[in-house]
Amino acid sequence: MSAQKDRWVSSLVFLLFCASSMPRGGSVGLQQEPSPQHYFSGLEAGKASLAFFTPSVSHGAQPFLEQIESSAEALQDYGISVVKVNCPREDVSRYCGKENALRKAFLFRGNRLIREFPTDALFDVNSVVANVLFALLFNEVKYVETLADLENVEKALKGKSNMVFAYVPATGTAEHRAVMEAAFVYGTIHQFVLTTEAALLKATSHDDPDVSSAWLLFCHCQRATDPAQPCRRTALGQPLTLLNIHRHLKLMGAPLVTEVAEDPEKVSTVHLQLGLPLVFILSQKETYEADRRTAEFVAWQLLGKAGVALLSRDLVDLNVLHRSNVALKTPAEGMPIQYLVLEDTDEVITLVEDRNKVKQIQEDEQQEEEEEEDEDEKENNNQDIQDDQVVEAVSRDKKRELPLEQVLVLTEENFHSSLSEAAQTVVLFYASWEAVSLAVLRSYSEVATHLKGTPGVLLCRVNCWDWPGLCSQENVTQFPSIRIYKEGQQSVTYNGMWGTEELSSFILLSRVSCPLKLATMDEAEGYLRGEFPSELSSHHHTSLLGVFSAATSKAREAFEEAGNILSGHVRMGMYLEDDALALSQKYSVSPPALLLARSGGRSVEGIALSEPSVQDVVQMIRYELLDIFPEITVANLPQYLELRKPFLILFTAGGISQMESKEMLKLAKGRAQQAFVACWLNLKKTPVGHGILRKYFSTTPSLPVLLWVNLHAGGQVFKFPPEEPITEMNILSWLEKLQAGLEIPSSSLSEEDWKPPLPAYDFLQMMEPSVPELSPHPGDTPVPHPPKSPGGDAAGGDTATREEPSRESKAEEVGSPGRDLRGTAPRLAARDKQGKRHSEL
Amino acid sequence: LGLALYAGSLFAVSGATFLYHDYCVIGAGPAGLQAAYFLQQAGRDYIVFERSHAPGSFFALYPRHRKLISINKQYTGKSNSEFNLRHDWNSLLSHDRRLLFRHYSRDFFPNADTMVRYLEDFASLLKLQVQYNTAIIHVTLEKNEQAWNGHYFLLTDQDRKSYKCSSLLVAAGMWVPNVVNFPGSEYVEGYETVSINPEDFAGQTVLILGRGNSAFETAENILGVTNFIHMVSRSRVRLSWATHYVGDLRAINNGLLDTYQLKSLDGLLEGDLEDLAIVKDKKGKLHITLRFYLEDRNISAGIDSITLPQDELDNFATRAPYDRVIRCLGWKFDFSIYNRSLRMMPGKGNIKKYPQIKPSYESRGTRGLFILGTASHSVDFRKSAGGFIHGFRYTTRAVHRLLENRHHGVPWPSTVYPITQLTNSIIKRVNEASGLYQMFSVLADIILLRENATAFEYLEEYPIGVLAELEMQTGRKARNGLFVIIMEYGRNFSGADKDVFYYNRAVGEAQHAWQSNFLHPVIYYYKHLPTEREMKRRPPDWPLPRPDAIHHIVEDFLTDWTAPNAHILPLRRFLENCLSTDLRHFFAESCFLFAFTHQKLPPFCQQGYLRMQGLVGSQELRHHAVQAGLLQDYTHTDFSGDRPPDSHDGSQEQLTRDHAIPVRPLQHLVNAKDE
């Protein structure tokens, strides 16, 4: 970027040098002339000079003289000399004699006086240069006051030359100077028109302009043929500086569409040199005319923002997809050319504009960062600002008193005696200074309120900061940690989600032994219906019933052991009476077998239990408990992630429609079931799903939306065509195409590593000056300073900020807005629907 | 163990001559009993030899005035037993909660008799193997290639009974009084025998030689009844609150400084005791003169023939005659019982009273011989607390752990944690650990990182002097980098001549933590275990060589390093940057979002949420997180179903949101020691 800037800065300097290589006398700077006679006799024809006359005996310092003196060098560049003429005391000629003449400066060309300037018009270097050039270039720069004047100028120029129209809020400003300096260089090529009338500004710019800022239009009158239509205009989008104007005029002067017949990697145009991207429209012989029109259309839209080239695929052998129709080359070195398949011209424009926007923001950010870094000297970054959501939330909540009356505080003294007080004692081990502990303590207090009055359950807590001995004795090495102690049994460590609901359910389920031994047929039936035991009747869980004949003791042992592991998470029963056969016959299974009663026993499934190992049984039960077409929630996602399969997920605004649910279920049950997880997400219930969609599509697409998310391999996200109805057949054929690599991913999951959000205090570096012996010995490896995190912006903790993609991935995302392969080069030309929308400009 | 059994049987054959034990401990003082406790707990074959009939014979006599100057804090406002040991300087380490010193005495400075009683209880309640009335009078080596260290230790007691051991732990203390010889030193009374009855000093003028706690303790006892007291020693007085070294003069004994500085009543003098001479006059008064004046003269010729300094210099400071001269010069190690083959050498310079040992407490001369207790203080003399019960109870444990690894293949105890517990485990230890606190800059907690920094191993209280030998000494591997956690005082803060009360002596801001003066945790990060050479070439006064990164947790007025923003946050950033990862905590909802939008998850989500242990968080907490700008609230997101999908408003919104300036949480108040 900076290399490019240098390049065109130097070309500008060269231009200016050419312009100023007119004959000039003396050295750069102020010339001293002893007398008016001497000055006037030395004036060369055609050479401009700015003179001011001072009495030889100065009446003290004149501030305006200083400004004129300091602008001498700038004016030298334009071949204008600045001369200070000393008036002898006795001189009473035109310039020296009059008292008021001494407060003026005079501009001569040759001998001829062109203009006298009152000194208050020459208040600084900008005003001196602007006013002097304005006076000299009265032919090249037309000053207009009314719209009619402007239209007249424009009309006269049509078909002949282009016009540069500038509005400046006042003369003598830096912008005025910039325009005049540009006019000095380009005045012979383009007609410059200047105004200070706000009315003219309003007439020429479409929305409400800011009258206090300058504004420049390039009017393409040379090509204008229709006398009725105004010339096309391209505004300069940047502040009026000489460099920006020069750059703009250069861009306007470049050919609208460059025809290219070589490898795009080798192509270089003025746009790339000026740091702008170059868009290639890939053309074929058959569609050349249409493509050329498209290119021109696009070029007009992108004028000043990007270059457009027409690349004939017949002449260049491109190793890219045949259906690619657009390529984007960015000025950044080493960036590969992106080949894209776009559907309409709008997308091309968006592509460039968004890219520029991202770049702009990044530049701003860089500046901000730099500014911030300057502040760092004093403020030391934002390192001292908490960016941990849990820690911050807990410390913001610390003043609130928790309703912990229901939770018994245990100490080293009363711990063991308390355990025998209730059938089931739940103990939360935590550390009072630790954020996660305190977050869990809050949920725990809710559980306590929730379970208040539940017989046989005692909720307790142990602060390991107070009682480290007790915690290590109970083998609690991490906190928080929840244990359930039951008389005469080994304690069970809770290993579920740290949420109120999950924990409550665990405690309630844990009251019943797992597996529960069922004594009679009635109990077994009631159990499958979810009515027995009564403690659990309020809990709508899938019930599992192991049916064993006395002979199958090995499988039974494994089942019982699995029950210990799954205790609190699963409802497990066991039936091994003599009439187990009756039960197994009823559900047509042969023991050992599992009966699975989903949704209150309305459907009972039988599964043969052949796995001998406990782990296998646990795995099988976990797997069987997964839904076929689940609604994904924050709480259950990890269970499905464990399957390590891609997700086919339907995002819905609320519930799911009958039809979609039916089709999806069919799909899920079908043969493809093994390959992926078919599921849906209710945005109302799981609002964070909006975050996911925004991440994929920048915005929430129309709902419902069906996505294929490769969570584990590659991380691509594909969007099911929204116009197609969600049916099993459509999805299957889409999946086939997808598998065949014929679809373009809409987005992909960030591959970014989780780096430190912010640097640490570099104490080592701070200590070095004061402790010189700390400096590394020669030959020792130098200490790398902690890497500055790229995502180190401000809070860093904001989940949204954290996910900010790198420049590349952003551009990519923008470049692949999720359309499928139906747009090809001929298609791109058929842009009838856009025609009108863009005619206004 | 097989070797031990074999060795045991070997000596059973020749059992008539030797009694064999794997470990012999000399001395049943605090260090000997502490070592015995650990050996007993580990089920080792050991014996403790005690010359007296009861443990702690030193304390039966000393301090003469019976007041221990080690504090016995009853209340700290905390129930944390580990933390409370920071202010309990007398208890030994054991699992038995009855054996806490506060159950023995309510005095802040307890009586020495209580210590004797405590040690007796410690030995008997824990059933330690102590053989009393056994004074080891000779120790020698017997070469044997099968022995643990290539030799056995042969010990002989006063009854010529012999003992054979594989490893010798010397916890004999320092009990040989230091004496100086100068003309007239026969008139000097020793601290060990001087009267402790103030009545005996009524109306007397006393000169005390020495300037340690025993000298001041003696002065304190008689200060009120003497005419005046002068104290003389080679170096200036060192006040422990200025030097942060508990062996220097403690404030409890410094009454004499008061009368000296306020009323020029008593006084301190600096001078080399070797140059001193004492002449007794006819009245029995003792005159101070210099050896210089006595040259070529016979003292016995009588005082009249001797020139005294005041004869030439009539305002000579100690011209007034003294009634008594008392020597309080401390003690030294008894080197006499060790055969020359053990090469038990005294240290050099100011540690010559101590035997030479390595930072692992093993003798420099003999492998397998460890010095425990106060005699091992050369490692941290005038620095830390290794010469005192509250320090050496931890170094003794460290030695025991080294021995367990060396001889029994039991690696240094450690706990493995997932990386998400890294910040927590450090915060927990620096807030409660007593060993780190007492043995600051000597014992360190070590964190050994596992591959890919997904987990780590935590080792407590390892002697940092032998950091380079960590793998060999502990049996643990340090291949993937390590953190060393120690506590330090600010450099240049402590010293006999330093003003420790200057304004702005305390740092309150985390970013200036490296300038902290009071004891504070410091964490060193090394990508590789420092080598022996690096350890030797470390900067002077530095406990460790230059690390790859260092972190200071800012000193705290309450020594409570649990402030989320001032203590934990900077520590987390340091650890994150060392490991190049993100150690923040996330609510389950954030992990859910990451799971769908990132191919990799931060460690907290990986080790929690993905294992179905996500932190759901209460409604209030999530609300706070949203308010802090650290969590996005999607519940009020409008359904933009009617918006065209290719509308670019959304992306703009996204961009602006992404780059919005976050809400700055309130700056938390920083606390400072000095307002």
CSV table of C-alpha atoms in Angstrom, one decimal, chain B residues 197-412:
chain,number,residue,atom,x,y,z
B,197,ASN,CA,17.8,-13.3,88.1
B,198,PRO,CA,17.7,-9.5,87.6
B,199,GLU,CA,18.4,-9.0,91.4
B,200,ASP,CA,21.9,-10.2,90.8
B,201,PHE,CA,22.6,-7.3,88.5
B,202,ALA,CA,21.2,-4.5,90.8
B,203,GLY,CA,23.3,-1.5,90.7
B,204,GLN,CA,25.9,-3.0,88.4
B,205,THR,CA,27.4,-1.8,85.2
B,206,VAL,CA,27.4,-4.4,82.5
B,207,LEU,CA,29.1,-5.0,79.2
B,208,ILE,CA,27.6,-7.4,76.8
B,209,LEU,CA,29.5,-8.9,74.0
B,210,GLY,CA,27.4,-9.6,70.9
B,211,ARG,CA,24.5,-8.0,69.3
B,212,GLY,CA,22.1,-10.8,68.5
B,213,ASN,CA,18.7,-11.7,70.0
B,214,SER,CA,20.4,-13.5,72.9
B,215,ALA,CA,22.4,-10.4,73.7
B,216,PHE,CA,19.4,-8.1,73.6
B,217,GLU,CA,17.3,-10.7,75.5
B,218,THR,CA,19.9,-10.7,78.2
B,219,ALA,CA,20.0,-6.9,78.3
B,220,GLU,CA,16.2,-6.6,78.3
B,221,ASN,CA,16.0,-8.8,81.4
B,222,ILE,CA,18.4,-6.6,83.4
B,223,LEU,CA,17.8,-3.2,81.8
B,224,GLY,CA,15.8,-1.9,84.7
B,225,VAL,CA,18.2,-2.7,87.5
B,226,THR,CA,21.6,-2.0,86.1
B,227,ASN,CA,23.4,1.3,86.2
B,228,PHE,CA,23.9,1.0,82.5
B,229,ILE,CA,24.6,-1.6,79.8
B,230,HIS,CA,27.0,-1.3,77.0
B,231,MET,CA,27.0,-3.7,74.1
B,232,VAL,CA,29.8,-4.3,71.7
B,233,SER,CA,30.1,-6.2,68.5
B,234,ARG,CA,31.8,-6.1,65.2
B,235,SER,CA,28.9,-5.0,63.0
B,236,ARG,CA,26.1,-2.6,63.4
B,237,VAL,CA,22.7,-3.6,64.8
B,238,ARG,CA,20.4,-5.2,62.2
B,239,LEU,CA,16.7,-4.8,63.0
B,240,SER,CA,14.6,-7.6,61.7
B,241,TRP,CA,11.7,-5.4,60.6
B,242,ALA,CA,14.2,-3.5,58.4
B,243,THR,CA,16.0,-6.5,57.0
B,244,HIS,CA,12.9,-8.8,56.8
B,245,TYR,CA,15.0,-11.5,58.3
B,246,VAL,CA,13.7,-13.1,61.5
B,247,GLY,CA,17.2,-13.9,62.8
B,248,ASP,CA,18.0,-10.2,63.2
B,249,LEU,CA,17.1,-8.2,66.2
B,250,ARG,CA,13.4,-8.5,66.9
B,251,ALA,CA,11.4,-5.6,68.1
B,252,ILE,CA,10.3,-7.5,71.3
B,253,ASN,CA,13.9,-7.4,72.7
B,254,ASN,CA,15.0,-3.9,71.7
B,255,GLY,CA,14.2,-2.0,74.9
B,256,LEU,CA,17.9,-1.0,75.2
B,257,LEU,CA,17.8,0.8,71.9
B,258,ASP,CA,15.1,3.0,73.4
B,259,THR,CA,17.2,4.1,76.4
B,260,TYR,CA,20.3,4.5,74.2
B,261,GLN,CA,18.7,6.7,71.6
B,262,LEU,CA,16.5,8.7,74.0
B,263,LYS,CA,18.6,9.3,77.0
B,264,SER,CA,22.1,8.1,76.1
B,265,LEU,CA,21.9,5.9,79.1
B,266,ASP,CA,22.9,2.6,77.6
B,267,GLY,CA,24.8,2.2,74.5
B,268,LEU,CA,26.1,0.3,71.5
B,269,LEU,CA,29.6,0.2,70.3
B,270,GLU,CA,31.2,-1.3,67.2
B,271,GLY,CA,34.5,-2.9,67.4
B,272,ASP,CA,36.3,-6.2,66.8
B,273,LEU,CA,36.2,-8.4,69.8
B,274,GLU,CA,39.5,-9.9,68.8
B,275,ASP,CA,41.2,-6.5,69.6
B,276,LEU,CA,39.6,-6.4,73.0
B,277,ALA,CA,41.3,-7.0,76.3
B,278,ILE,CA,39.9,-6.9,79.8
B,279,VAL,CA,41.9,-6.1,82.9
B,280,LYS,CA,40.5,-6.6,86.3
B,281,ASP,CA,41.4,-4.1,89.0
B,282,LYS,CA,41.8,-4.7,92.7
B,283,LYS,CA,38.2,-4.0,93.5
B,284,GLY,CA,37.2,-6.6,91.0
B,285,LYS,CA,36.0,-4.0,88.4
B,286,LEU,CA,36.7,-4.9,84.8
B,287,HIS,CA,38.4,-2.3,82.6
B,288,ILE,CA,38.3,-2.4,78.9
B,289,THR,CA,41.5,-1.9,77.0
B,290,LEU,CA,42.9,-3.0,73.8
B,291,ARG,CA,45.1,-5.9,73.0
B,292,PHE,CA,47.5,-3.4,71.5
B,293,TYR,CA,48.3,-1.9,74.9
B,294,LEU,CA,49.0,-5.2,76.4
B,295,GLU,CA,51.6,-6.4,74.0
B,296,ASP,CA,54.9,-7.2,75.6
B,297,ARG,CA,53.3,-7.0,79.0
B,298,ASN,CA,52.4,-9.4,81.6
B,299,ILE,CA,48.9,-8.9,82.7
B,300,SER,CA,49.4,-10.6,85.9
B,301,ALA,CA,51.8,-7.8,86.8
B,302,GLY,CA,48.8,-5.9,87.9
B,303,ILE,CA,46.6,-3.2,86.6
B,304,ASP,CA,48.7,-0.3,87.8
B,305,SER,CA,51.5,-1.2,85.4
B,306,ILE,CA,49.1,-1.3,82.4
B,307,THR,CA,48.3,1.7,80.3
B,308,LEU,CA,44.6,2.1,79.7
B,309,PRO,CA,43.2,3.8,76.7
B,310,GLN,CA,41.8,6.6,78.8
B,311,ASP,CA,45.3,7.5,80.0
B,312,GLU,CA,46.0,8.8,76.6
B,313,LEU,CA,42.5,9.5,75.4
B,314,ASP,CA,40.6,10.9,78.3
B,315,ASN,CA,37.2,10.6,76.7
B,316,PHE,CA,37.6,6.9,75.7
B,317,ALA,CA,34.1,5.5,75.3
B,318,THR,CA,34.4,2.5,77.6
B,319,ARG,CA,36.6,4.1,80.2
B,320,ALA,CA,34.1,3.4,83.0
B,321,PRO,CA,34.8,0.1,84.7
B,322,TYR,CA,32.3,-2.7,84.4
B,323,ASP,CA,31.1,-5.0,87.1
B,324,ARG,CA,30.3,-7.8,84.6
B,325,VAL,CA,31.1,-8.8,81.1
B,326,ILE,CA,28.7,-11.2,79.5
B,327,ARG,CA,29.3,-13.1,76.3
B,328,CYS,CA,26.2,-13.7,74.1
B,329,LEU,CA,27.8,-14.6,70.8
B,330,GLY,CA,25.5,-17.4,69.6
B,331,TRP,CA,26.3,-21.0,68.7
B,332,LYS,CA,27.9,-23.0,66.1
B,333,PHE,CA,27.6,-26.5,64.6
B,334,ASP,CA,29.4,-29.3,66.3
B,335,PHE,CA,31.9,-30.5,63.7
B,336,SER,CA,33.8,-32.6,66.1
B,337,ILE,CA,32.0,-35.9,65.8
B,338,TYR,CA,32.5,-36.4,62.1
B,339,ASN,CA,35.4,-38.4,60.8
B,340,ARG,CA,37.6,-36.6,58.3
B,341,SER,CA,36.4,-39.0,55.6
B,342,LEU,CA,33.0,-37.2,55.7
B,343,ARG,CA,34.7,-33.9,54.8
B,344,MET,CA,32.2,-32.0,56.8
B,345,MET,CA,33.6,-28.5,56.3
B,346,PRO,CA,32.5,-25.2,57.8
B,347,GLY,CA,31.2,-22.6,55.4
B,348,LYS,CA,33.1,-19.5,54.4
B,349,GLY,CA,32.7,-15.9,55.7
B,350,ASN,CA,29.6,-15.2,57.7
B,351,ILE,CA,28.3,-18.8,57.4
B,352,LYS,CA,31.4,-20.4,58.9
B,353,LYS,CA,29.3,-21.6,61.9
B,354,TYR,CA,27.4,-23.8,59.5
B,355,PRO,CA,28.5,-27.0,57.7
B,356,GLN,CA,28.8,-26.6,53.9
B,357,ILE,CA,25.8,-28.0,52.1
B,358,LYS,CA,24.2,-27.9,48.7
B,359,PRO,CA,20.9,-26.1,48.0
B,360,SER,CA,19.4,-29.6,48.2
B,361,TYR,CA,20.6,-29.7,51.9
B,362,GLU,CA,22.9,-32.6,51.1
B,363,SER,CA,26.4,-32.2,52.5
B,364,ARG,CA,29.0,-31.1,50.0
B,365,GLY,CA,31.5,-33.6,51.3
B,366,THR,CA,29.4,-36.8,51.6
B,367,ARG,CA,26.6,-38.1,49.5
B,368,GLY,CA,23.6,-39.3,51.5
B,369,LEU,CA,24.3,-37.0,54.4
B,370,PHE,CA,21.7,-34.3,54.8
B,371,ILE,CA,21.7,-31.4,57.2
B,372,LEU,CA,18.3,-30.5,58.5
B,373,GLY,CA,17.0,-27.8,60.8
B,374,THR,CA,18.8,-24.8,62.0
B,375,ALA,CA,22.2,-26.1,61.0
B,376,SER,CA,21.0,-26.0,57.4
B,377,HIS,CA,20.6,-22.3,57.4
B,378,SER,CA,23.6,-21.6,55.3
B,379,VAL,CA,21.3,-22.0,52.3
B,380,ASP,CA,19.3,-18.9,53.1
B,381,PHE,CA,21.3,-17.2,56.0
B,382,ARG,CA,20.2,-13.7,56.5
B,383,LYS,CA,17.6,-14.1,53.8
B,384,SER,CA,14.7,-16.4,54.6
B,385,ALA,CA,13.5,-18.6,57.5
B,386,GLY,CA,15.4,-21.8,56.9
B,387,GLY,CA,17.1,-21.6,60.3
B,388,PHE,CA,13.9,-21.4,62.2
B,389,ILE,CA,11.1,-23.9,62.9
B,390,HIS,CA,8.6,-22.1,60.7
B,391,GLY,CA,11.0,-22.4,57.8
B,392,PHE,CA,12.8,-25.7,58.3
B,393,ARG,CA,9.6,-27.6,58.8
B,394,TYR,CA,9.1,-27.1,55.1
B,395,THR,CA,12.7,-27.7,54.0
B,396,THR,CA,12.7,-30.9,56.0
B,397,ARG,CA,9.6,-32.0,54.0
B,398,ALA,CA,11.4,-31.1,50.8
B,399,VAL,CA,14.4,-33.2,51.8
B,400,HIS,CA,12.1,-36.1,52.6
B,401,ARG,CA,10.5,-35.8,49.2
B,402,LEU,CA,13.9,-35.8,47.5
B,403,LEU,CA,14.9,-38.9,49.4
B,404,GLU,CA,11.6,-40.7,48.6
B,405,ASN,CA,12.4,-40.1,44.9
B,406,ARG,CA,16.0,-41.0,45.1
B,407,HIS,CA,15.8,-44.1,47.2
B,408,HIS,CA,12.2,-45.4,46.8
B,409,GLY,CA,11.2,-44.4,43.4
B,410,VAL,CA,8.3,-42.3,44.7
B,411,PRO,CA,8.2,-39.2,42.5
B,412,TRP,CA,7.6,-35.8,44.0
